Amino acid sequence: MNFLGKNYKFPKRQMDELLYKFPEVPLSPELNENIEILKSAYRDCSDVVFREFMIGSQINAVLLYIDGLSNTEEIDQHVLIPLKRMKNLNQDKLIEMFKHEITVSDSKEVYSISDVFKQVSIGNPIILIEKQTNGISLGLPKWEKRGIEEPVAESVVRGPREGFVETLRVNTSLLRRKIRHPALKMKQMEIGRLTETQVIVAYIEGVAQNNLIQEVTNRIKRIDIDGILESGYIEEMIQDKPFSPFPQMLTTERPDVAASCLLEGRVVILIDGTPFTLIAPCTFATMLQAPEDYYNSFYISTLIRWLRYVFFFVALLAPSAYVAILTYHQEMIPTSLLLTIAESREQIPFPALIEAFIMEITFEALREAGVRLPKQVGAAVSIVGALVIGQAATSAGLVSSPMVMVVAITGVASFLMPRYATGVSIRLLRFPIMILSGILGLLGVMLGITAIVAHLCTLRSFGVPYLNSTATFKIQNFKDVLIRAPWWALDKRPEFYSSEASTLRRQSPDQKPGPSKGGEES
């Protein structure tokens, strides 16, 4: 095919080089030729508008935009009406006169057919003029977008109530409101052959490590896929070990969480079309930290964090420990309790392992059903369903009352996990540990724990060991792991995230907590 030929048309048969990458065809000085190429590309596209008009009743021009993506009212008021009224036109200086006449601040020149496609697809109208080899892109996009609301999956009692939305520029503005320093950098890329989804890599220059920024950027650039519709696409493609059940990137809908991670030296990835942003790297400790830990008093946050750690092990090991002890280690149970359990299991036809599997699978099915159903009935179905099915199963002699209690406590413990991905990991790992406990008893539980710890020791997130914060045995790293130290004690950034700027203190060394001397004297 001759891309530069005057009679060029897009072939009806979609060829790979045209389907995945627009040809770099320069704009022709012949307006009709440009219109013919564009109409051939946009055939059977009823929402694409070609508005032909005359500039000052002398020069032919065409306005190209997609109905629903561009602001038609602004186009009529600030583009078409002023251009039709132009006088004393000079063909050689037409573009300069054009820019001076229209009242659109965001406008730039385009020189090829591919540039026209890209600008039109993001809502910017294009004006092509007779005998001009360049067109004008007007920054007049307009489409429906969701308002800023509180994130449903990360609600807190105390803290900001705003969350990211599906519009990329709204999300970047939310970050800019939190971090107003020009050191906050945002690199933009386009991923996806067909969707050309805009992706922004945000970081604070001088705080984030240069090799981390380069690694994140390189991994994103290597993505070769038709389309990106959600951040999960990118997360799965750039994480270190995709077959690991543990999340290796932090996801959040909260601008305050993203801003705090940027201040620590991490990199935030924002994707157009989704409110969920990705944060890299992450460690095991960050998966058990909630945004509210940093808004309450440090002793309250520490107590809640200890409770979270305890119930993390409860959610992971409670059914397995019950099955192992009841099957192989009955001597560990007090006699009175053992008699009560034996009485409740007298009519149960299944061993403890099968009984635990029945209840766990039923509970997981109810939880998933509650998520998929409408909000008005989802919570009611999951709670009432669990009560009714548990009571009916106990009355029918399928499961025992102690097993129902163990599964219920396990389910409540899994709800304490602040990150949804962490809770899913626990739910997945619970079943293989239950199988080991049913076969080998407590030895199987210990083997399962050993395998998980060994896997975590080998796991990395963008070069940072997953257990880095707990394996280095430095007091500085433990100030925000097992406890949440007071803010005046958190005087340095995590050394495994940030660069040499980690020595920068968050407050002046001579600044003391509490009231000033003037306040004390008064």
Coordinates of C-alpha atoms in Angstrom, one line a residue:
M1 CA 0.0 0.0 0.0
N2 CA 1.1 3.5 -0.7
F3 CA 0.5 5.5 2.5
L4 CA 1.4 8.7 0.8
G5 CA -0.8 8.2 -2.3
K6 CA -3.6 10.6 -2.9
N7 CA -6.1 7.9 -3.3
Y8 CA -5.1 6.1 0.0
K9 CA -8.0 4.4 1.8
F10 CA -8.0 2.1 4.8
P11 CA -8.5 -1.5 3.6
K12 CA -11.8 -3.1 4.6
R13 CA -9.8 -6.2 5.8
Q14 CA -8.3 -5.2 9.2
M15 CA -4.5 -5.7 8.9
D16 CA -2.4 -6.0 12.0
E17 CA -0.3 -3.0 11.3
L18 CA -3.4 -0.8 10.9
L19 CA -5.4 -2.4 13.7
Y20 CA -2.7 -2.0 16.4
K21 CA -0.7 1.0 15.2
F22 CA -1.9 3.9 13.1
P23 CA 0.3 4.7 10.1
E24 CA 2.4 7.8 10.3
V25 CA 0.7 9.5 7.3
P26 CA 1.5 13.2 7.2
L27 CA -1.4 15.6 6.7
S28 CA -1.8 16.6 3.1
P29 CA -2.3 20.2 1.9
E30 CA -5.3 18.9 0.0
L31 CA -8.2 19.1 2.5
N32 CA -10.4 16.6 0.6
E33 CA -7.7 14.0 0.7
N34 CA -7.4 14.3 4.5
I35 CA -11.2 14.0 4.8
E36 CA -11.3 11.0 2.6
I37 CA -8.6 9.2 4.7
L38 CA -10.3 10.0 8.0
K39 CA -13.8 9.1 6.8
S40 CA -12.4 5.8 5.5
A41 CA -10.9 5.1 9.0
Y42 CA -14.1 6.2 10.8
R43 CA -16.6 4.4 8.5
D44 CA -19.6 3.0 10.3
C45 CA -18.9 5.3 13.3
S46 CA -22.1 7.2 13.8
D47 CA -20.7 9.3 16.7
V48 CA -17.9 10.8 14.7
V49 CA -18.8 14.3 13.3
F50 CA -17.3 15.9 10.3
R51 CA -18.4 19.6 10.3
E52 CA -17.3 21.4 7.2
F53 CA -17.4 25.2 7.2
M54 CA -15.8 28.3 5.7
I55 CA -13.3 30.4 7.6
G56 CA -14.2 34.1 6.9
S57 CA -16.3 32.9 3.9
Q58 CA -13.0 32.3 2.0
I59 CA -11.1 29.2 3.1
N60 CA -12.5 25.7 3.4
A61 CA -12.0 23.9 6.7
V62 CA -13.4 20.8 8.5
L63 CA -14.0 20.3 12.2
L64 CA -13.6 16.7 13.4
Y65 CA -14.8 15.5 16.9
I66 CA -16.6 12.6 18.6
D67 CA -20.0 13.4 19.9
G68 CA -20.1 12.7 23.6
L69 CA -16.4 13.3 24.1
S70 CA -16.1 16.9 23.1
N71 CA -17.8 20.0 24.5
T72 CA -20.1 21.1 21.6
E73 CA -21.2 24.3 23.3
E74 CA -17.7 25.5 23.7
I75 CA -16.9 24.5 20.1
D76 CA -19.8 26.7 18.8
Q77 CA -19.1 29.6 21.0
H78 CA -15.3 29.8 21.0
V79 CA -14.4 28.2 17.7
L80 CA -17.0 28.2 14.9
I81 CA -18.5 31.6 15.5
P82 CA -15.1 33.5 15.7
L83 CA -13.7 31.7 12.7
K84 CA -16.6 32.4 10.5
R85 CA -16.3 36.1 11.4
M86 CA -12.6 36.3 10.5
K87 CA -11.5 38.9 7.9
N88 CA -8.4 39.9 6.0
L89 CA -7.1 36.4 5.9
N90 CA -3.5 35.7 5.0
Q91 CA -2.9 32.1 3.9
D92 CA 0.8 32.1 5.0
K93 CA 0.0 33.3 8.5
L94 CA -3.3 31.6 8.8
I95 CA -2.4 29.3 11.7
E96 CA -1.1 32.2 13.8
M97 CA -4.2 34.2 13.0
F98 CA -6.3 31.2 13.9
K99 CA -4.6 30.8 17.3
H100 CA -5.1 34.5 18.0
E101 CA -8.7 34.5 17.1
I102 CA -10.0 31.5 19.1
T103 CA -10.3 31.7 22.9
V104 CA -9.2 28.2 23.7
S105 CA -6.1 28.1 26.0
D106 CA -5.2 24.5 25.4
S107 CA -4.5 24.1 21.7
K108 CA -1.6 22.6 19.8
E109 CA -0.6 21.7 16.2
V110 CA -0.9 18.1 14.8
Y111 CA 1.0 17.0 11.7
S112 CA 0.0 13.4 10.9
I113 CA -3.1 11.2 10.7
S114 CA -2.1 9.2 13.8
D115 CA -1.9 12.5 15.8
V116 CA -5.4 13.3 14.7
F117 CA -6.7 9.9 15.8
K118 CA -5.1 10.2 19.2
Q119 CA -6.4 13.7 19.9
V120 CA -9.9 12.9 18.7
S121 CA -10.1 9.8 20.8
I122 CA -9.4 11.7 24.0
G123 CA -12.1 14.3 23.2
N124 CA -10.0 17.1 21.6
P125 CA -11.7 18.4 18.4
I126 CA -9.4 18.8 15.3
I127 CA -9.6 21.6 12.8
L128 CA -8.1 20.9 9.3
I129 CA -7.7 23.8 6.9
E130 CA -7.3 23.8 3.1
K131 CA -3.6 24.2 1.9
Q132 CA -2.2 23.6 5.4
T133 CA -0.1 20.6 6.3
N134 CA -0.8 20.9 10.0
G135 CA -4.1 20.9 11.9
I136 CA -5.1 22.4 15.3
S137 CA -6.1 20.3 18.3
L138 CA -8.4 22.1 20.7
G139 CA -8.5 21.1 24.4
L140 CA -12.2 21.0 24.7
P141 CA -13.0 17.5 26.0
K142 CA -16.2 16.9 28.0
W143 CA -17.6 13.6 29.2
E144 CA -19.6 12.3 32.1
K145 CA -17.5 11.5 35.2
R146 CA -18.3 10.4 38.7
G147 CA -18.0 12.8 41.6
I148 CA -15.5 12.5 44.3
E149 CA -16.9 10.2 47.0
E150 CA -15.7 8.3 50.0
P151 CA -14.1 4.9 49.1
V152 CA -16.3 2.0 50.0
A153 CA -13.6 -0.6 50.4
E154 CA -11.3 1.7 52.6
S155 CA -13.6 3.5 54.9
V156 CA -12.2 4.9 58.1
V157 CA -13.7 6.5 61.2
R158 CA -11.2 9.4 61.2
G159 CA -9.5 10.7 58.1
P160 CA -10.2 12.3 54.7
R161 CA -13.4 11.3 53.0
E162 CA -12.3 11.8 49.4
G163 CA -11.3 9.0 47.0
F164 CA -9.9 8.6 43.6
V165 CA -12.3 8.4 40.6
E166 CA -12.1 7.0 37.1
T167 CA -10.8 10.3 35.5
L168 CA -7.0 10.5 35.5
R169 CA -6.7 14.3 35.7
V170 CA -9.0 14.4 38.7
N171 CA -6.8 11.9 40.4
T172 CA -3.6 13.8 39.7
S173 CA -5.2 17.0 41.0
L174 CA -6.1 15.2 44.2
L175 CA -2.4 14.2 44.6
R176 CA -1.3 17.7 43.8
R177 CA -3.6 19.1 46.6
K178 CA -1.8 16.8 49.1
I179 CA 1.8 17.4 47.9
R180 CA 2.2 20.9 46.5
H181 CA 6.0 20.8 46.0
P182 CA 7.3 20.8 42.4
A183 CA 9.4 17.8 43.3
L184 CA 6.3 15.7 42.7
K185 CA 6.9 14.3 39.2
M186 CA 4.4 12.6 37.0
K187 CA 5.6 10.7 33.9
Q188 CA 2.8 9.8 31.4
M189 CA 2.7 6.8 29.1
E190 CA 0.2 5.1 26.9
I191 CA -0.4 1.4 27.3
G192 CA -2.6 -0.8 25.1
R193 CA -2.6 -1.1 21.3
L194 CA -6.3 -0.4 21.0
T195 CA -7.3 1.4 24.2
E196 CA -4.1 3.5 24.5
T197 CA -4.8 3.9 28.2
Q198 CA -3.0 6.8 29.8
V199 CA -0.8 5.7 32.7
I200 CA 1.1 8.0 35.0
V201 CA 4.1 7.1 37.2
A202 CA 4.2 9.5 40.1
Y203 CA 7.1 9.9 42.5
I204 CA 9.0 12.6 44.5
E205 CA 12.3 13.5 43.0
G206 CA 15.1 13.2 45.5
V207 CA 13.1 10.9 47.8
A208 CA 12.4 7.9 45.6
Q209 CA 15.3 5.8 44.5
N210 CA 16.3 6.4 40.8
N211 CA 16.7 2.7 40.1
L212 CA 13.2 2.0 41.5
I213 CA 11.7 4.7 39.2
Q214 CA 13.6 3.3 36.3
E215 CA 12.5 -0.3 37.0
V216 CA 8.9 0.6 37.4
T217 CA 9.0 2.6 34.1
N218 CA 10.7 -0.1 32.2
R219 CA 8.3 -2.8 33.3
I220 CA 5.3 -0.8 32.3
K221 CA 6.8 0.0 28.9
R222 CA 7.4 -3.7 28.2
I223 CA 3.6 -4.4 28.5
D224 CA 2.3 -5.4 25.1
I225 CA -1.5 -6.0 25.2
D226 CA -4.6 -4.9 23.2
G227 CA -6.1 -3.0 26.1
I228 CA -5.9 -1.9 29.7
L229 CA -9.3 -1.7 31.4
E230 CA -8.3 -1.8 35.1
S231 CA -5.2 -1.5 37.2
G232 CA -5.2 -5.3 37.8
Y233 CA -4.0 -5.8 34.2
I234 CA -0.8 -3.8 34.9
E235 CA -0.4 -5.3 38.4
E236 CA -0.3 -8.8 37.1
M237 CA 2.1 -8.0 34.4
I238 CA 4.8 -6.1 36.3
Q239 CA 4.9 -7.9 39.7
D240 CA 7.9 -10.0 40.5
K241 CA 6.2 -13.4 41.1
P242 CA 2.8 -13.6 39.5
F243 CA 2.1 -17.1 40.9
S244 CA 2.5 -16.0 44.5
P245 CA -0.8 -15.8 46.5
F246 CA 0.5 -12.7 48.3
P247 CA 0.0 -9.2 46.8
Q248 CA 3.3 -7.6 45.7
M249 CA 1.8 -4.2 45.1
L250 CA -0.4 -2.0 47.3
T251 CA -3.7 -0.9 45.8
T252 CA -5.7 2.0 47.2
E253 CA -8.5 4.4 46.3
R254 CA -7.4 7.0 48.9
P255 CA -5.3 10.0 47.9
D256 CA -4.0 10.4 51.4
V257 CA -2.6 6.8 51.3
A258 CA -1.0 7.5 48.0
A259 CA 0.5 10.7 49.2
S260 CA 1.9 9.1 52.4
C261 CA 3.5 6.4 50.2
L262 CA 5.1 9.1 48.0
L263 CA 6.5 10.8 51.0
E264 CA 8.1 7.5 52.1
G265 CA 9.9 7.2 48.7
R266 CA 7.6 4.8 46.9
V267 CA 6.2 5.1 43.4
V268 CA 2.5 5.5 42.6
I269 CA 0.9 4.3 39.4
L270 CA -2.3 6.0 38.3
I271 CA -4.4 4.4 35.5
D272 CA -7.1 6.2 33.5
G273 CA -10.5 4.6 33.8
T274 CA -10.1 3.1 37.3
P275 CA -10.1 4.6 40.9
F276 CA -7.6 2.0 42.1
T277 CA -4.0 3.1 42.0
L278 CA -0.9 0.9 42.4
I279 CA 1.9 1.5 44.8
A280 CA 5.4 -0.1 44.6
P281 CA 7.2 -1.5 46.4
C282 CA 5.4 -3.0 49.3
T283 CA 6.3 -5.3 52.2
F284 CA 4.4 -7.7 54.4
A285 CA 4.0 -5.2 57.2
T286 CA 2.4 -2.6 54.9
M287 CA -0.4 -5.1 54.1
L288 CA -1.4 -5.1 57.7
Q289 CA -1.4 -1.3 58.2
A290 CA -4.5 0.8 57.8
P291 CA -4.8 4.5 57.0
E292 CA -6.5 5.1 60.3
D293 CA -3.4 3.9 62.2
Y294 CA -1.8 7.3 61.5
Y295 CA -4.8 9.5 62.4
N296 CA -5.5 8.2 65.9
S297 CA -3.3 8.4 69.0
F298 CA -0.2 6.2 68.8
Y299 CA -1.2 4.0 71.7
I300 CA -4.6 3.3 70.3
S301 CA -3.2 2.6 66.9
T302 CA -0.6 0.2 68.4
L303 CA -3.3 -1.7 70.3
I304 CA -5.4 -2.1 67.2
R305 CA -2.4 -3.2 65.2
W306 CA -1.6 -5.9 67.8
L307 CA -5.3 -7.1 67.6
R308 CA -4.9 -7.2 63.8
Y309 CA -1.8 -9.3 64.0
V310 CA -3.4 -11.8 66.4
F311 CA -6.5 -12.2 64.2
F312 CA -4.3 -12.6 61.2
F313 CA -3.0 -15.8 62.6
V314 CA -6.5 -16.7 63.8
A315 CA -7.9 -16.3 60.3
L316 CA -5.1 -18.4 58.8
L317 CA -4.8 -21.2 61.4
A318 CA -7.9 -21.5 63.5
P319 CA -9.7 -24.2 61.4
S320 CA -6.5 -26.1 60.8
A321 CA -5.5 -26.1 64.5
Y322 CA -9.0 -27.2 65.5
V323 CA -8.9 -30.1 63.0
A324 CA -5.4 -31.2 64.0
I325 CA -6.1 -31.1 67.7
L326 CA -9.5 -32.8 67.4
T327 CA -8.1 -35.6 65.2
Y328 CA -4.7 -36.3 66.6
H329 CA -4.1 -34.4 69.8
Q330 CA -7.2 -34.8 72.0
E331 CA -5.0 -34.8 75.1
M332 CA -4.5 -31.1 74.6
I333 CA -8.2 -30.4 75.2
P334 CA -9.5 -30.0 78.7
T335 CA -11.6 -33.0 79.7
S336 CA -14.9 -31.2 80.2
L337 CA -14.5 -29.4 76.9
L338 CA -13.6 -32.6 75.2
L339 CA -16.7 -34.3 76.5
T340 CA -18.8 -31.4 75.3
I341 CA -17.3 -31.6 71.8
A342 CA -17.6 -35.4 71.7
E343 CA -21.3 -35.1 72.6
S344 CA -21.9 -32.5 69.9
R345 CA -20.1 -34.7 67.3
E346 CA -21.9 -37.9 68.3
Q347 CA -24.3 -37.8 65.3
I348 CA -21.9 -36.2 62.8
P349 CA -21.1 -38.7 60.0
F350 CA -18.0 -36.9 58.7
P351 CA -14.5 -36.5 60.1
A352 CA -13.4 -33.1 61.3
L353 CA -11.5 -32.3 58.1
I354 CA -14.5 -32.9 55.9
E355 CA -16.7 -31.0 58.3
A356 CA -14.4 -28.0 58.2
F357 CA -14.3 -28.1 54.5
I358 CA -18.1 -28.1 54.2
M359 CA -18.4 -25.1 56.5
E360 CA -15.5 -23.1 55.1
I361 CA -16.7 -23.5 51.5
T362 CA -20.3 -22.7 52.5
F363 CA -19.1 -19.5 54.3
E364 CA -17.0 -18.4 51.3
A365 CA -19.9 -19.0 49.0
L366 CA -22.2 -16.8 51.2
R367 CA -19.6 -14.1 51.4
E368 CA -19.1 -14.0 47.6
A369 CA -22.9 -14.0 47.1
G370 CA -23.2 -11.0 49.5
V371 CA -20.6 -9.1 47.4
R372 CA -22.4 -9.9 44.1
L373 CA -25.9 -9.1 45.2
P374 CA -27.2 -5.5 45.4
K375 CA -26.0 -3.5 48.4
Q376 CA -29.5 -3.3 49.9
V377 CA -29.9 -7.1 50.2
G378 CA -26.2 -8.3 50.0
A379 CA -25.4 -7.8 53.6
A380 CA -28.7 -9.3 54.8
V381 CA -28.3 -12.4 52.6
S382 CA -24.8 -13.1 53.8
I383 CA -25.6 -12.6 57.5
V384 CA -29.1 -14.3 57.6
G385 CA -27.9 -17.0 55.2
A386 CA -25.0 -17.8 57.5
L387 CA -27.2 -18.0 60.5
V388 CA -29.9 -20.0 58.9
I389 CA -27.6 -22.5 57.1
G390 CA -25.4 -22.9 60.2
Q391 CA -28.4 -23.6 62.4
A392 CA -30.0 -25.9 59.8
A393 CA -26.7 -27.8 59.3
T394 CA -26.3 -28.3 63.1
S395 CA -29.9 -29.5 63.5
A396 CA -29.5 -31.9 60.6
G397 CA -26.4 -33.4 62.1
L398 CA -24.1 -32.4 59.2
V399 CA -21.7 -30.2 61.3
S400 CA -21.2 -29.7 65.0
S401 CA -21.7 -26.5 67.0
P402 CA -18.0 -26.1 67.9
M403 CA -17.1 -26.2 64.2
V404 CA -19.7 -23.5 63.4
M405 CA -18.2 -21.3 66.1
V406 CA -14.6 -21.9 64.8
V407 CA -15.6 -21.0 61.2
A408 CA -17.6 -17.9 62.4
I409 CA -14.6 -16.7 64.4
T410 CA -12.3 -17.3 61.4
G411 CA -14.6 -15.3 59.2
V412 CA -14.8 -12.4 61.6
A413 CA -11.0 -12.5 61.9
S414 CA -10.6 -12.3 58.1
F415 CA -12.7 -9.1 58.1
L416 CA -10.1 -7.4 60.2
M417 CA -7.6 -7.4 57.4
P418 CA -7.3 -3.7 56.1
R419 CA -6.3 -4.8 52.6
Y420 CA -8.8 -6.9 50.5
A421 CA -5.9 -8.7 48.7
T422 CA -4.4 -9.8 52.0
G423 CA -7.7 -11.2 53.1
V424 CA -8.0 -13.2 49.9
S425 CA -4.5 -14.6 50.3
I426 CA -5.4 -15.8 53.8
R427 CA -8.6 -17.4 52.5
L428 CA -6.6 -19.3 49.8
L429 CA -3.9 -20.5 52.1
R430 CA -6.3 -21.7 54.7
F431 CA -7.4 -24.7 52.7
P432 CA -4.0 -26.4 52.0
I433 CA -3.0 -25.9 55.7
M434 CA -6.3 -27.6 56.6
I435 CA -5.4 -30.6 54.4
L436 CA -2.0 -30.9 56.0
S437 CA -3.5 -30.7 59.5
G438 CA -6.0 -33.4 58.6
I439 CA -3.2 -35.7 57.4
L440 CA -0.3 -34.9 59.8
G441 CA -1.9 -33.1 62.7
L442 CA 0.0 -30.2 64.3
L443 CA 3.1 -31.3 62.4
G444 CA 1.2 -30.5 59.1
V445 CA 0.3 -27.1 60.5
M446 CA 3.9 -26.4 61.3
L447 CA 5.0 -27.6 57.8
G448 CA 2.4 -25.2 56.3
I449 CA 3.7 -22.3 58.3
T450 CA 7.3 -23.1 57.4
A451 CA 6.4 -23.3 53.7
I452 CA 4.7 -19.9 53.9
V453 CA 7.6 -18.2 55.8
A454 CA 10.1 -19.7 53.3
H455 CA 8.1 -18.4 50.4
L456 CA 7.9 -14.9 52.0
C457 CA 11.6 -14.9 52.5
T458 CA 12.2 -15.4 48.8
L459 CA 9.5 -12.9 47.7
R460 CA 10.5 -9.5 46.5
S461 CA 8.6 -6.4 45.4
F462 CA 10.6 -4.4 42.8
G463 CA 13.8 -5.6 44.5
V464 CA 12.7 -5.0 48.1
P465 CA 12.5 -8.2 50.2
Y466 CA 8.9 -8.8 51.3
L467 CA 10.0 -9.3 54.9
N468 CA 12.6 -6.5 54.9
S469 CA 11.0 -4.4 57.6
T470 CA 11.1 -7.4 60.1
A471 CA 14.3 -9.1 59.0
T472 CA 16.8 -6.3 59.4
F473 CA 16.4 -6.0 63.2
K474 CA 16.9 -2.3 63.2
I475 CA 15.0 -0.2 65.7
Q476 CA 14.2 2.4 63.1
N477 CA 12.4 -0.2 60.9
F478 CA 10.4 -1.5 63.8
K479 CA 8.9 1.9 64.7
D480 CA 6.1 1.4 62.3
V481 CA 5.7 -2.4 62.2
L482 CA 4.7 -4.0 65.5
I483 CA 3.9 -0.6 67.0
R484 CA 3.0 2.8 65.6
A485 CA 5.6 5.1 67.3
P486 CA 4.7 8.7 68.0
W487 CA 5.1 11.1 65.1
W488 CA 8.1 12.8 66.8
A489 CA 9.9 9.4 66.9
L490 CA 9.2 8.7 63.2
D491 CA 12.1 11.0 62.2
K492 CA 13.4 9.1 59.2
R493 CA 11.9 7.6 56.1
P494 CA 12.2 3.8 55.5
E495 CA 15.7 3.2 54.2
F496 CA 14.6 0.4 51.8
Y497 CA 12.2 2.7 50.0
S498 CA 13.9 6.1 49.8
S499 CA 17.2 7.3 48.5
E500 CA 19.9 9.2 50.3
A501 CA 17.2 11.7 51.2
S502 CA 16.0 9.2 53.8
T503 CA 18.3 11.1 56.2
L504 CA 15.9 14.1 55.9
R505 CA 13.9 14.4 59.1
R506 CA 10.2 14.9 59.1
Q507 CA 10.5 17.5 61.8
S508 CA 13.3 19.7 63.2
P509 CA 15.7 17.8 65.5
D510 CA 15.3 20.4 68.3
Q511 CA 11.5 20.3 68.1
K512 CA 10.0 18.7 71.1
P513 CA 6.4 17.3 71.4
G514 CA 4.0 19.1 73.5
P515 CA 3.2 22.7 74.1
S516 CA 5.8 25.5 73.5
K517 CA 7.5 27.3 76.3
G518 CA 5.2 30.3 75.8
G519 CA 2.3 28.0 76.3
E520 CA 3.8 26.5 79.5
E521 CA 4.5 29.9 81.0
S522 CA 1.0 31.2 80.2

